[in-house]
mmCIF file of C-alpha atoms in Angstrom:
data_model
loop_
_atom_site.group_PDB
_atom_site.id
_atom_site.type_symbol
_atom_site.label_atom_id
_atom_site.label_comp_id
_atom_site.label_asym_id
_atom_site.label_seq_id
_atom_site.Cartn_x
_atom_site.Cartn_y
_atom_site.Cartn_z
ATOM 1 C CA MET A 1 -0.113 -0.247 -0.051
ATOM 2 C CA LYS A 2 1.426 3.609 -1.191
ATOM 3 C CA VAL A 3 1.200 6.109 2.112
ATOM 4 C CA SER A 4 2.036 9.364 1.019
ATOM 5 C CA ILE A 5 4.482 11.347 3.053
ATOM 6 C CA LEU A 6 3.058 14.677 2.223
ATOM 7 C CA PRO A 7 0.869 15.124 5.330
ATOM 8 C CA TYR A 8 3.706 14.684 7.512
ATOM 9 C CA VAL A 9 5.352 17.389 5.761
ATOM 10 C CA LEU A 10 2.474 19.583 5.906
ATOM 11 C CA LEU A 11 2.079 18.420 9.539
ATOM 12 C CA ALA A 12 5.160 20.500 10.132
ATOM 13 C CA ALA A 13 3.433 23.880 8.881
ATOM 14 C CA VAL A 14 0.812 23.719 11.559
ATOM 15 C CA PRO A 15 1.340 25.281 14.965
ATOM 16 C CA SER A 16 1.887 22.563 17.694
ATOM 17 C CA ALA A 17 -1.213 23.482 19.368
ATOM 18 C CA LEU A 18 -3.147 21.843 16.154
ATOM 19 C CA ALA A 19 -0.667 18.981 15.556
ATOM 20 C CA GLN A 20 -3.325 16.957 16.591
ATOM 21 C CA ASN A 21 -5.062 17.754 13.457
ATOM 22 C CA TRP A 22 -2.862 15.762 11.151
ATOM 23 C CA THR A 23 -5.154 13.109 10.353
ATOM 24 C CA PHE A 24 -7.588 16.290 8.997
ATOM 25 C CA LEU A 25 -4.424 17.215 6.680
ATOM 26 C CA GLU A 26 -3.957 13.702 5.924
ATOM 27 C CA GLY A 27 -7.395 13.077 4.872
ATOM 28 C CA LEU A 28 -7.927 16.434 2.715
ATOM 29 C CA ILE A 29 -4.442 15.712 1.152
ATOM 30 C CA ASN A 30 -5.592 12.559 0.082
ATOM 31 C CA THR A 31 -8.948 13.611 -0.835
ATOM 32 C CA LEU A 32 -7.026 16.272 -3.376
ATOM 33 C CA GLU A 33 -4.778 13.622 -4.876
ATOM 34 C CA GLY A 34 -7.841 11.352 -5.454
ATOM 35 C CA ALA A 35 -9.511 14.245 -7.357
ATOM 36 C CA GLY A 36 -6.307 15.074 -9.608
ATOM 37 C CA CYS A 37 -4.726 17.398 -8.027
ATOM 38 C CA THR A 38 -1.397 16.023 -6.988
ATOM 39 C CA THR A 39 0.768 18.664 -8.022
ATOM 40 C CA LEU A 40 -1.364 21.557 -5.891
ATOM 41 C CA THR A 41 -0.623 19.072 -2.802
ATOM 42 C CA GLY A 42 3.002 18.843 -3.803
ATOM 43 C CA ALA A 43 3.549 22.693 -3.594
ATOM 44 C CA ALA A 44 1.312 22.895 -0.266
ATOM 45 C CA SER A 45 4.536 21.708 1.266
ATOM 46 C CA GLN A 46 6.060 25.085 0.222
ATOM 47 C CA LEU A 47 3.523 26.809 2.714
ATOM 48 C CA ASN A 48 6.043 25.907 5.647
ATOM 49 C CA SER A 49 8.430 28.510 4.264
ATOM 50 C CA SER A 50 6.024 31.517 5.936
ATOM 51 C CA ASP A 51 4.286 32.330 8.753
ATOM 52 C CA GLN A 52 1.094 33.196 6.548
ATOM 53 C CA GLY A 53 1.257 29.646 5.089
ATOM 54 C CA LYS A 54 1.378 27.836 8.300
ATOM 55 C CA SER A 55 -1.319 29.854 9.048
ATOM 56 C CA LEU A 56 -3.196 29.204 6.112
ATOM 57 C CA LEU A 57 -3.027 25.344 6.923
ATOM 58 C CA ALA A 58 -3.853 25.809 10.426
ATOM 59 C CA THR A 59 -7.156 28.005 9.189
ATOM 60 C CA LEU A 60 -7.904 24.877 6.871
ATOM 61 C CA SER A 61 -8.140 22.652 9.848
ATOM 62 C CA SER A 62 -9.963 24.526 12.336
ATOM 63 C CA GLY A 63 -13.450 23.318 11.772
ATOM 64 C CA GLU A 64 -14.905 26.587 10.001
ATOM 65 C CA PRO A 65 -16.210 26.183 6.523
ATOM 66 C CA TYR A 66 -14.178 26.820 3.561
ATOM 67 C CA VAL A 67 -13.919 26.807 -0.041
ATOM 68 C CA LEU A 68 -11.143 25.787 -1.767
ATOM 69 C CA PHE A 69 -10.787 26.263 -5.631
ATOM 70 C CA ALA A 70 -7.979 23.463 -6.330
ATOM 71 C CA PRO A 71 -6.327 23.650 -9.656
ATOM 72 C CA ASP A 72 -5.949 20.283 -11.579
ATOM 73 C CA ASN A 73 -2.660 19.280 -12.598
ATOM 74 C CA THR A 74 -3.095 20.150 -16.237
ATOM 75 C CA ALA A 75 -3.716 23.844 -14.772
ATOM 76 C CA PHE A 76 -0.349 23.784 -13.135
ATOM 77 C CA SER A 77 1.504 22.669 -16.184
ATOM 78 C CA ASN A 78 -0.286 25.400 -18.206
ATOM 79 C CA ALA A 79 0.129 28.028 -15.460
ATOM 80 C CA PRO A 80 2.799 30.684 -15.981
ATOM 81 C CA SER A 81 5.469 30.857 -13.852
ATOM 82 C CA ASN A 82 5.188 34.240 -12.447
ATOM 83 C CA LEU A 83 1.683 33.242 -11.077
ATOM 84 C CA THR A 84 2.899 29.787 -9.509
ATOM 85 C CA SER A 85 6.353 31.442 -8.111
ATOM 86 C CA ASP A 86 4.913 32.609 -4.561
ATOM 87 C CA ILE A 87 2.774 29.467 -3.295
ATOM 88 C CA THR A 88 1.716 31.329 -0.245
ATOM 89 C CA ASP A 89 -0.045 34.100 -1.815
ATOM 90 C CA LEU A 90 -1.407 31.879 -4.586
ATOM 91 C CA PHE A 91 -3.064 29.588 -1.856
ATOM 92 C CA ALA A 92 -4.394 32.556 -0.339
ATOM 93 C CA TYR A 93 -6.544 33.335 -3.387
ATOM 94 C CA HIS A 94 -7.474 30.083 -4.015
ATOM 95 C CA ILE A 95 -9.554 30.141 -0.427
ATOM 96 C CA VAL A 96 -12.976 31.835 0.358
ATOM 97 C CA SER A 97 -14.228 31.854 3.918
ATOM 98 C CA GLY A 98 -17.677 30.517 4.372
ATOM 99 C CA ASN A 99 -20.499 28.204 3.851
ATOM 100 C CA PHE A 100 -21.452 28.743 -0.129
ATOM 101 C CA SER A 101 -23.703 25.480 -0.224
ATOM 102 C CA GLY A 102 -27.025 26.224 -1.784
ATOM 103 C CA VAL A 103 -25.720 29.746 -3.337
ATOM 104 C CA ALA A 104 -25.282 29.236 -7.257
ATOM 105 C CA THR A 105 -26.103 32.208 -9.097
ATOM 106 C CA THR A 106 -26.783 32.089 -12.891
ATOM 107 C CA TYR A 107 -25.010 35.163 -14.631
ATOM 108 C CA PRO A 108 -25.156 37.867 -15.142
ATOM 109 C CA ASN A 109 -26.055 37.290 -11.414
ATOM 110 C CA VAL A 110 -22.525 36.687 -9.242
ATOM 111 C CA THR A 111 -21.699 34.990 -6.412
ATOM 112 C CA LEU A 112 -18.535 36.525 -4.491
ATOM 113 C CA GLY A 113 -16.542 35.386 -1.448
ATOM 114 C CA ARG A 114 -13.249 36.805 0.761
ATOM 115 C CA THR A 115 -10.335 35.464 -0.021
ATOM 116 C CA PHE A 116 -7.288 35.252 2.515
ATOM 117 C CA LEU A 117 -4.924 37.136 -0.263
ATOM 118 C CA ASN A 118 -4.051 40.512 1.106
ATOM 119 C CA ASP A 119 -0.718 41.271 0.028
ATOM 120 C CA THR A 120 -0.285 44.777 -0.385
ATOM 121 C CA GLN A 121 1.726 43.769 -3.601
ATOM 122 C CA TYR A 122 -1.504 42.688 -5.226
ATOM 123 C CA VAL A 123 -4.381 44.214 -3.564
ATOM 124 C CA GLN A 124 -4.770 47.848 -2.560
ATOM 125 C CA LEU A 125 -8.752 47.787 -1.466
ATOM 126 C CA GLU A 126 -10.024 50.097 1.595
ATOM 127 C CA GLY A 127 -9.453 49.085 4.915
ATOM 128 C CA ASN A 128 -6.737 46.567 3.924
ATOM 129 C CA LYS A 129 -9.545 44.305 3.051
ATOM 130 C CA SER A 130 -8.447 40.654 1.083
ATOM 131 C CA GLN A 131 -9.291 40.285 -2.277
ATOM 132 C CA VAL A 132 -12.290 38.760 -3.400
ATOM 133 C CA LEU A 133 -13.212 36.059 -5.799
ATOM 134 C CA ALA A 134 -16.346 36.032 -8.325
ATOM 135 C CA TRP A 135 -18.067 32.876 -9.977
ATOM 136 C CA ALA A 136 -21.293 32.208 -11.900
ATOM 137 C CA ILE A 137 -22.918 29.756 -13.754
ATOM 138 C CA ARG A 138 -23.112 30.489 -17.572
ATOM 139 C CA SER A 139 -25.421 29.436 -20.368
ATOM 140 C CA ASP A 140 -23.350 25.905 -20.796
ATOM 141 C CA GLY A 141 -24.241 24.998 -17.377
ATOM 142 C CA LYS A 142 -20.894 25.222 -16.141
ATOM 143 C CA THR A 143 -19.833 27.327 -13.136
ATOM 144 C CA HIS A 144 -16.739 29.675 -14.508
ATOM 145 C CA VAL A 145 -14.813 31.614 -12.026
ATOM 146 C CA LEU A 146 -14.734 35.203 -13.537
ATOM 147 C CA ASN A 147 -11.801 37.821 -14.549
ATOM 148 C CA GLN A 148 -9.649 35.204 -15.806
ATOM 149 C CA VAL A 149 -7.178 35.760 -18.600
ATOM 150 C CA ASN A 150 -7.799 31.888 -19.356
ATOM 151 C CA ASP A 151 -11.350 30.465 -19.069
ATOM 152 C CA SER A 152 -11.461 28.504 -15.692
ATOM 153 C CA THR A 153 -14.008 26.279 -14.966
ATOM 154 C CA VAL A 154 -15.041 24.038 -11.967
ATOM 155 C CA THR A 155 -14.861 20.398 -13.488
ATOM 156 C CA ASN A 156 -15.722 18.472 -9.994
ATOM 157 C CA THR A 157 -16.451 19.474 -6.861
ATOM 158 C CA THR A 158 -16.132 17.342 -3.508
ATOM 159 C CA THR A 159 -15.616 17.568 0.003
ATOM 160 C CA TYR A 160 -13.430 17.218 2.828
ATOM 161 C CA GLY A 161 -14.877 17.887 6.127
ATOM 162 C CA ASN A 162 -15.348 21.458 6.555
ATOM 163 C CA VAL A 163 -13.785 22.295 3.250
ATOM 164 C CA THR A 164 -15.494 22.183 0.081
ATOM 165 C CA ILE A 165 -13.431 21.834 -2.801
ATOM 166 C CA ASN A 166 -13.843 23.227 -6.338
ATOM 167 C CA VAL A 167 -11.417 21.661 -9.013
ATOM 168 C CA VAL A 168 -10.617 24.219 -11.656
ATOM 169 C CA SER A 169 -9.513 23.845 -14.972
ATOM 170 C CA SER A 170 -7.052 27.123 -14.849
ATOM 171 C CA VAL A 171 -4.849 28.277 -11.615
ATOM 172 C CA LEU A 172 -6.591 31.307 -10.687
ATOM 173 C CA SER A 173 -5.304 34.744 -11.434
ATOM 174 C CA TYR A 174 -5.039 37.499 -9.344
ATOM 175 C CA PRO A 175 -7.198 40.923 -10.180
ATOM 176 C CA ALA A 176 -4.873 43.351 -11.903
ATOM 177 C CA SER A 177 -4.964 47.421 -12.633
ATOM 178 C CA PHE A 178 -7.465 48.979 -14.773
ATOM 179 C CA THR A 179 -4.922 48.896 -17.500
ATOM 180 C CA ASN A 180 -3.660 45.647 -17.265
ATOM 181 C CA SER A 181 -7.511 44.132 -17.165
ATOM 182 C CA VAL A 182 -9.079 46.008 -19.884
ATOM 183 C CA PRO A 183 -7.180 44.127 -22.822
ATOM 184 C CA TYR A 184 -7.406 40.629 -21.242
ATOM 185 C CA VAL A 185 -10.935 40.524 -19.302
ATOM 186 C CA ASN A 186 -12.727 43.195 -20.950
ATOM 187 C CA SER A 187 -11.775 44.568 -24.378
ATOM 188 C CA SER A 188 -15.012 46.845 -24.225
ATOM 189 C CA LEU A 189 -13.540 49.453 -22.062
ATOM 190 C CA THR A 190 -11.123 50.489 -24.552
ATOM 191 C CA SER A 191 -12.599 53.852 -25.698
ATOM 192 C CA LEU A 192 -13.034 54.429 -21.924
ATOM 193 C CA GLU A 193 -9.395 54.012 -21.200
ATOM 194 C CA SER A 194 -8.725 56.517 -23.954
ATOM 195 C CA THR A 195 -10.953 58.958 -22.664
ATOM 196 C CA LEU A 196 -9.928 58.979 -18.894
ATOM 197 C CA THR A 197 -6.115 59.117 -20.383
ATOM 198 C CA ASN A 198 -7.614 62.455 -21.731
ATOM 199 C CA VAL A 199 -8.626 63.938 -18.453
ATOM 200 C CA SER A 200 -5.937 65.243 -16.086
ATOM 201 C CA VAL A 201 -6.478 66.383 -12.210
ATOM 202 C CA PRO A 202 -4.328 68.213 -9.923
ATOM 203 C CA PHE A 203 -2.792 65.162 -7.661
ATOM 204 C CA TYR A 204 -0.821 65.644 -4.437
ATOM 205 C CA ASN A 205 1.361 62.898 -3.407
ATOM 206 C CA SER A 206 2.239 63.055 0.386
ATOM 207 C CA SER A 207 4.870 60.265 0.718
ATOM 208 C CA THR A 208 7.011 62.777 -1.991
ATOM 209 C CA GLY A 209 5.474 66.313 -1.311
ATOM 210 C CA SER A 210 4.657 66.829 -4.761
ATOM 211 C CA LEU A 211 1.719 68.252 -6.756
ATOM 212 C CA SER A 212 1.208 67.326 -10.238
ATOM 213 C CA ASN A 213 -1.040 66.866 -12.924
ATOM 214 C CA ALA A 214 -2.061 63.138 -13.445
ATOM 215 C CA SER A 215 -4.457 61.326 -15.978
ATOM 216 C CA VAL A 216 -7.571 59.973 -14.410
ATOM 217 C CA LEU A 217 -6.266 56.275 -15.965
ATOM 218 C CA ASP A 218 -3.103 56.924 -13.662
ATOM 219 C CA VAL A 219 -5.512 57.975 -10.714
ATOM 220 C CA VAL A 220 -7.579 55.078 -11.215
ATOM 221 C CA ASN A 221 -4.936 52.658 -12.035
ATOM 222 C CA SER A 222 -2.685 53.432 -8.675
ATOM 223 C CA GLY A 223 -3.921 56.520 -6.990
ATOM 224 C CA LEU A 224 -7.111 54.970 -5.408
ATOM 225 C CA ARG A 225 -7.678 52.542 -2.684
ATOM 226 C CA GLY A 226 -10.986 50.872 -2.380
ATOM 227 C CA PHE A 227 -13.460 52.533 -5.653
ATOM 228 C CA THR A 228 -16.710 51.462 -7.823
ATOM 229 C CA LEU A 229 -16.743 52.568 -11.177
ATOM 230 C CA PHE A 230 -19.727 52.177 -13.562
ATOM 231 C CA ALA A 231 -17.519 52.210 -16.676
ATOM 232 C CA PRO A 232 -19.640 53.095 -20.508
ATOM 233 C CA ASN A 233 -18.630 50.410 -22.786
ATOM 234 C CA ASN A 234 -17.208 51.171 -26.369
ATOM 235 C CA SER A 235 -20.762 50.913 -27.379
ATOM 236 C CA ALA A 236 -22.199 53.605 -24.934
ATOM 237 C CA LEU A 237 -19.450 56.272 -25.515
ATOM 238 C CA ALA A 238 -19.762 55.981 -29.635
ATOM 239 C CA ALA A 239 -23.513 56.786 -28.930
ATOM 240 C CA ILE A 240 -22.473 60.268 -28.025
ATOM 241 C CA GLN A 241 -19.277 60.597 -30.279
ATOM 242 C CA ASN A 242 -20.207 64.082 -30.798
ATOM 243 C CA GLY A 243 -21.057 65.388 -27.535
ATOM 244 C CA LEU A 244 -18.274 63.427 -26.288
ATOM 245 C CA ALA A 245 -15.591 65.516 -28.568
ATOM 246 C CA THR A 246 -17.337 68.910 -27.198
ATOM 247 C CA LEU A 247 -17.179 67.602 -23.470
ATOM 248 C CA GLU A 248 -13.131 67.154 -23.827
ATOM 249 C CA SER A 249 -12.933 70.767 -24.598
ATOM 250 C CA ASN A 250 -14.888 71.336 -21.438
ATOM 251 C CA THR A 251 -12.927 69.372 -18.882
ATOM 252 C CA SER A 252 -14.667 70.762 -15.779
ATOM 253 C CA LEU A 253 -18.090 69.032 -17.180
ATOM 254 C CA LEU A 254 -16.261 66.154 -18.446
ATOM 255 C CA GLN A 255 -14.841 65.819 -14.747
ATOM 256 C CA ILE A 256 -18.128 65.942 -13.325
ATOM 257 C CA ILE A 257 -19.786 63.640 -15.525
ATOM 258 C CA LEU A 258 -16.858 61.159 -14.838
ATOM 259 C CA ASP A 259 -17.423 61.885 -10.960
ATOM 260 C CA ASN A 260 -20.911 60.699 -11.176
ATOM 261 C CA HIS A 261 -19.916 57.305 -12.590
ATOM 262 C CA LEU A 262 -17.592 56.967 -9.222
ATOM 263 C CA ILE A 263 -17.917 55.551 -6.057
ATOM 264 C CA ASN A 264 -14.668 55.966 -4.013
ATOM 265 C CA GLY A 265 -13.631 54.364 -0.900
ATOM 266 C CA THR A 266 -15.795 51.693 -1.508
ATOM 267 C CA SER A 267 -15.680 48.600 -3.385
ATOM 268 C CA VAL A 268 -19.574 47.810 -3.938
ATOM 269 C CA TYR A 269 -19.980 44.353 -5.534
ATOM 270 C CA SER A 270 -23.334 43.824 -7.603
ATOM 271 C CA PRO A 271 -25.156 41.645 -4.908
ATOM 272 C CA GLU A 272 -24.685 44.674 -2.746
ATOM 273 C CA LEU A 273 -26.154 47.236 -4.866
ATOM 274 C CA VAL A 274 -29.589 45.967 -5.103
ATOM 275 C CA GLY A 275 -32.375 48.252 -4.188
ATOM 276 C CA GLN A 276 -29.892 50.418 -2.165
ATOM 277 C CA SER A 277 -28.433 54.158 -3.059
ATOM 278 C CA PHE A 278 -24.990 55.343 -2.827
ATOM 279 C CA VAL A 279 -23.263 58.912 -3.173
ATOM 280 C CA SER A 280 -20.523 59.464 -6.178
ATOM 281 C CA ALA A 281 -17.831 61.301 -6.033
ATOM 282 C CA ALA A 282 -19.654 64.417 -7.368
ATOM 283 C CA GLY A 283 -22.027 63.952 -4.532
ATOM 284 C CA GLU A 284 -24.934 62.743 -6.608
ATOM 285 C CA ALA A 285 -27.213 59.994 -5.805
ATOM 286 C CA LEU A 286 -26.494 56.585 -7.569
ATOM 287 C CA THR A 287 -30.203 54.281 -7.355
ATOM 288 C CA PHE A 288 -30.059 50.890 -8.185
ATOM 289 C CA ALA A 289 -32.781 48.175 -9.661
ATOM 290 C CA ILE A 290 -33.357 44.946 -10.528
ATOM 291 C CA ASN A 291 -36.070 43.195 -12.482
ATOM 292 C CA GLU A 292 -36.029 40.130 -14.931
ATOM 293 C CA THR A 293 -34.176 41.853 -17.818
ATOM 294 C CA GLY A 294 -31.261 43.169 -15.573
ATOM 295 C CA GLN A 295 -29.453 45.515 -13.279
ATOM 296 C CA TYR A 296 -29.949 48.987 -13.906
ATOM 297 C CA VAL A 297 -28.154 52.418 -12.430
ATOM 298 C CA THR A 298 -29.660 55.598 -12.492
ATOM 299 C CA SER A 299 -27.935 59.141 -11.862
ATOM 300 C CA GLY A 300 -30.065 61.764 -12.760
ATOM 301 C CA ASN A 301 -32.266 61.534 -15.639
ATOM 302 C CA THR A 302 -30.096 58.555 -17.005
ATOM 303 C CA THR A 303 -30.345 54.831 -16.274
ATOM 304 C CA ALA A 304 -28.025 52.422 -17.954
ATOM 305 C CA GLN A 305 -27.772 48.454 -17.526
ATOM 306 C CA ILE A 306 -25.137 46.706 -16.378
ATOM 307 C CA VAL A 307 -23.897 44.546 -18.496
ATOM 308 C CA GLN A 308 -20.844 42.991 -16.880
ATOM 309 C CA PRO A 309 -20.711 42.840 -13.084
ATOM 310 C CA ASP A 310 -18.103 42.525 -11.192
ATOM 311 C CA VAL A 311 -14.705 43.258 -13.162
ATOM 312 C CA LEU A 312 -12.264 42.886 -10.149
ATOM 313 C CA LEU A 313 -9.339 45.233 -10.119
ATOM 314 C CA ARG A 314 -6.629 45.302 -7.419
ATOM 315 C CA ASN A 315 -7.881 48.393 -5.795
ATOM 316 C CA GLY A 316 -11.738 48.253 -6.688
ATOM 317 C CA VAL A 317 -14.222 47.073 -8.993
ATOM 318 C CA VAL A 318 -15.897 48.070 -12.106
ATOM 319 C CA HIS A 319 -19.316 47.514 -13.477
ATOM 320 C CA VAL A 320 -19.731 47.908 -17.308
ATOM 321 C CA ILE A 321 -22.850 49.682 -18.278
ATOM 322 C CA ASP A 322 -24.864 50.640 -21.778
ATOM 323 C CA ARG A 323 -25.320 54.088 -21.451
ATOM 324 C CA VAL A 324 -23.099 57.243 -19.851
ATOM 325 C CA LEU A 325 -24.811 58.425 -17.148
ATOM 326 C CA PHE A 326 -25.068 62.023 -18.567
ATOM 327 C CA ASN A 327 -25.229 63.774 -14.847
ATOM 328 C CA THR A 328 -23.626 67.020 -14.778
ATOM 329 C CA GLU A 329 -24.906 68.211 -11.240
ATOM 330 C CA GLU A 330 -22.723 67.781 -8.109
ATOM 331 C CA ASN A 331 -22.917 68.318 -4.712
ATOM 332 C CA ALA A 332 -19.768 69.084 -2.520
ATOM 333 C CA SER A 333 -21.460 68.825 0.646
ATOM 334 C CA ALA A 334 -22.929 65.866 0.170
ATOM 335 C CA ALA A 335 -19.605 64.378 -1.183
ATOM 336 C CA SER A 336 -17.781 65.519 1.924
ATOM 337 C CA SER A 337 -20.056 63.669 4.074
ATOM 338 C CA ALA A 338 -19.628 60.583 2.294
ATOM 339 C CA ALA A 339 -16.048 61.073 2.305
ATOM 340 C CA ALA A 340 -15.893 61.098 5.951
ATOM 341 C CA SER A 341 -18.527 58.262 6.412
ATOM 342 C CA ALA A 342 -16.316 55.800 3.974
ATOM 343 C CA THR A 343 -13.211 56.918 6.183
ATOM 344 C CA SER A 344 -14.806 55.618 9.111
ATOM 345 C CA ALA A 345 -16.599 52.405 7.797
ATOM 346 C CA ALA A 346 -13.128 50.935 6.275
ATOM 347 C CA ALA A 347 -11.318 51.437 9.498
ATOM 348 C CA HIS A 348 -14.030 49.315 10.945
ATOM 349 C CA SER A 349 -14.638 46.464 8.542
ATOM 350 C CA THR A 350 -15.360 43.220 9.729
ATOM 351 C CA THR A 351 -14.354 39.387 8.482
ATOM 352 C CA GLU A 352 -16.961 38.430 5.984
ATOM 353 C CA THR A 353 -17.721 34.557 6.158
ATOM 354 C CA ARG A 354 -20.775 34.522 3.813
ATOM 355 C CA PRO A 355 -21.106 35.684 0.349
ATOM 356 C CA ILE A 356 -20.510 39.157 -0.153
ATOM 357 C CA GLY A 357 -23.827 40.606 -0.066
ATOM 358 C CA TYR A 358 -25.569 38.512 2.008
ATOM 359 C CA SER A 359 -26.732 39.214 5.755
ATOM 360 C CA GLN A 360 -24.271 37.475 8.145
ATOM 361 C CA THR A 361 -27.130 36.009 10.232
ATOM 362 C CA ALA A 362 -29.318 35.318 7.093
ATOM 363 C CA THR A 363 -29.865 31.566 6.333
ATOM 364 C CA LEU A 364 -28.424 30.629 2.672
ATOM 365 C CA ASP A 365 -31.094 28.103 1.918
ATOM 366 C CA GLY A 366 -33.098 29.522 -1.002
ATOM 367 C CA ALA A 367 -31.134 32.171 -1.700
ATOM 368 C CA SER A 368 -30.269 33.705 -5.416
ATOM 369 C CA GLY A 369 -27.586 35.984 -4.952
ATOM 370 C CA ALA A 370 -27.681 39.479 -6.886
ATOM 371 C CA GLY A 371 -30.637 37.839 -8.459
ATOM 372 C CA ALA A 372 -32.849 37.991 -5.253
ATOM 373 C CA SER A 373 -35.154 41.174 -5.593
ATOM 374 C CA SER A 374 -34.889 43.728 -2.668
ATOM 375 C CA THR A 375 -37.873 44.810 -0.541
ATOM 376 C CA SER A 376 -35.947 46.959 1.800
ATOM 377 C CA ALA A 377 -35.831 50.211 1.794
ATOM 378 C CA SER A 378 -33.247 52.171 -0.102
ATOM 379 C CA LYS A 379 -30.200 52.869 1.835
ATOM 380 C CA LYS A 380 -27.944 55.722 1.421
ATOM 381 C CA SER A 381 -24.265 54.561 1.881
ATOM 382 C CA SER A 382 -21.093 56.294 1.605
ATOM 383 C CA ALA A 383 -18.491 56.989 -0.668
ATOM 384 C CA THR A 384 -15.101 59.109 -0.407
ATOM 385 C CA SER A 385 -14.776 62.080 -2.748
ATOM 386 C CA VAL A 386 -11.776 62.434 -3.818
ATOM 387 C CA LEU A 387 -13.113 63.735 -7.080
ATOM 388 C CA MET A 388 -15.538 66.839 -6.296
ATOM 389 C CA GLY A 389 -15.891 70.182 -6.220
ATOM 390 C CA ALA A 390 -16.223 72.598 -9.349
ATOM 391 C CA THR A 391 -14.298 70.357 -11.109
ATOM 392 C CA ILE A 392 -12.589 66.785 -10.286
ATOM 393 C CA GLY A 393 -10.356 68.995 -7.448
ATOM 394 C CA GLN A 394 -7.329 68.104 -5.990
ATOM 395 C CA MET A 395 -6.446 64.592 -5.040
ATOM 396 C CA VAL A 396 -4.271 63.322 -2.010
ATOM 397 C CA ALA A 397 -2.405 60.261 -1.667
ATOM 398 C CA ALA A 398 -0.588 59.023 1.101
ATOM 399 C CA GLY A 399 1.765 56.763 -0.351
ATOM 400 C CA LEU A 400 -0.594 56.282 -3.173
ATOM 401 C CA THR A 401 -2.318 54.205 -0.820
ATOM 402 C CA ALA A 402 -4.948 56.257 1.045
ATOM 403 C CA LEU A 403 -6.844 59.356 -0.471
ATOM 404 C CA GLY A 404 -9.076 62.084 1.062
ATOM 405 C CA ILE A 405 -10.095 65.850 0.298
ATOM 406 C CA ALA A 406 -11.597 68.179 2.289
ATOM 407 C CA VAL A 407 -13.865 70.949 0.661
ATOM 408 C CA GLY A 408 -11.658 74.256 0.672
ATOM 409 C CA GLY A 409 -8.269 72.355 1.386
ATOM 410 C CA LEU A 410 -6.325 69.124 1.254
ATOM 411 C CA MET A 411 -6.516 66.241 3.930
ATOM 412 C CA THR A 412 -4.541 63.137 4.099
ATOM 413 C CA PHE A 413 -6.791 60.299 5.542
ATOM 414 C CA GLY A 414 -4.557 57.589 7.164
#
């Protein structure tokens, strides 16, 4: 009888207080090997080289529910070396905390869970939150992990103890910046990328003490920590091409319109939008509705359909829409109030152990994710306004990670 020595290697990675759980780890490894994930189990032995890796192993054997997205052997053989070089971070992004049984959404409704990946080299979300993972059932009846360069599907599901194991066909890549995501994840945003490049704003970097103009694209790529962008696709921008040319000569007005597509300071995922109202970076209300035809966002007198939700970025989330939200109004007072609330909320984040958008105390039975209609009253949430004022205004970056603005002056948020 062949006996794998790997469980004993993994045992060395577990704090002594949890050494009695070696039988759990041995069983998990055997289950993974039986599911065709032997390369994954071999890589797991490298987790012993870091404290985070040891903690991940101990966490899995804690008895709490987790979902492990386990790349099969073929997935590992096809994965680029730069993705598999840091095994600890790789594992961290493949583990989701919580019980996801009974939650299976059909695209465009999306299921999202919070992973353990919080390495600041790859994640710059508000409140130092870990990155999320998104998946959905597509028309082929298969569960697809979204936002991947190479399409990754769940090919098999099994369980071992408290761990649900979803075997996937590709090693999952981390969300990247807006610019690095557009060519690979959503080519329908190339026109918006060009527009964001053509608009510049005063940007103050408190780390270097320098003030200079930066394109809105640069700010979105690396100057914001936590944001939600409702991004008009190429067709939406083409529909207003003549007006867009005029707007680009009226920078102040264009900046306000862009502000009304942005919730800053908060990454709001599609299940959290249903029936809610948020404050844009211009201080105007963004309201949301859902019906049998899809999910919609309204700003001022314009309503657009969200045609692709939850395009994950390293520092926020994008929802692709089919119309430009042509709202030229702004409310600096509302934006300032939202800024203070968002900063406070980010500082008091809690651990999420259920699908994002679900109540921490609600049952998952019968849940339908973002497709569930909301009967709750609209609740106004907050968003940091770094893009506000008569124009976009001045922006502050503390080491390009924390941003803030106050009416009439600069303020750095830690």
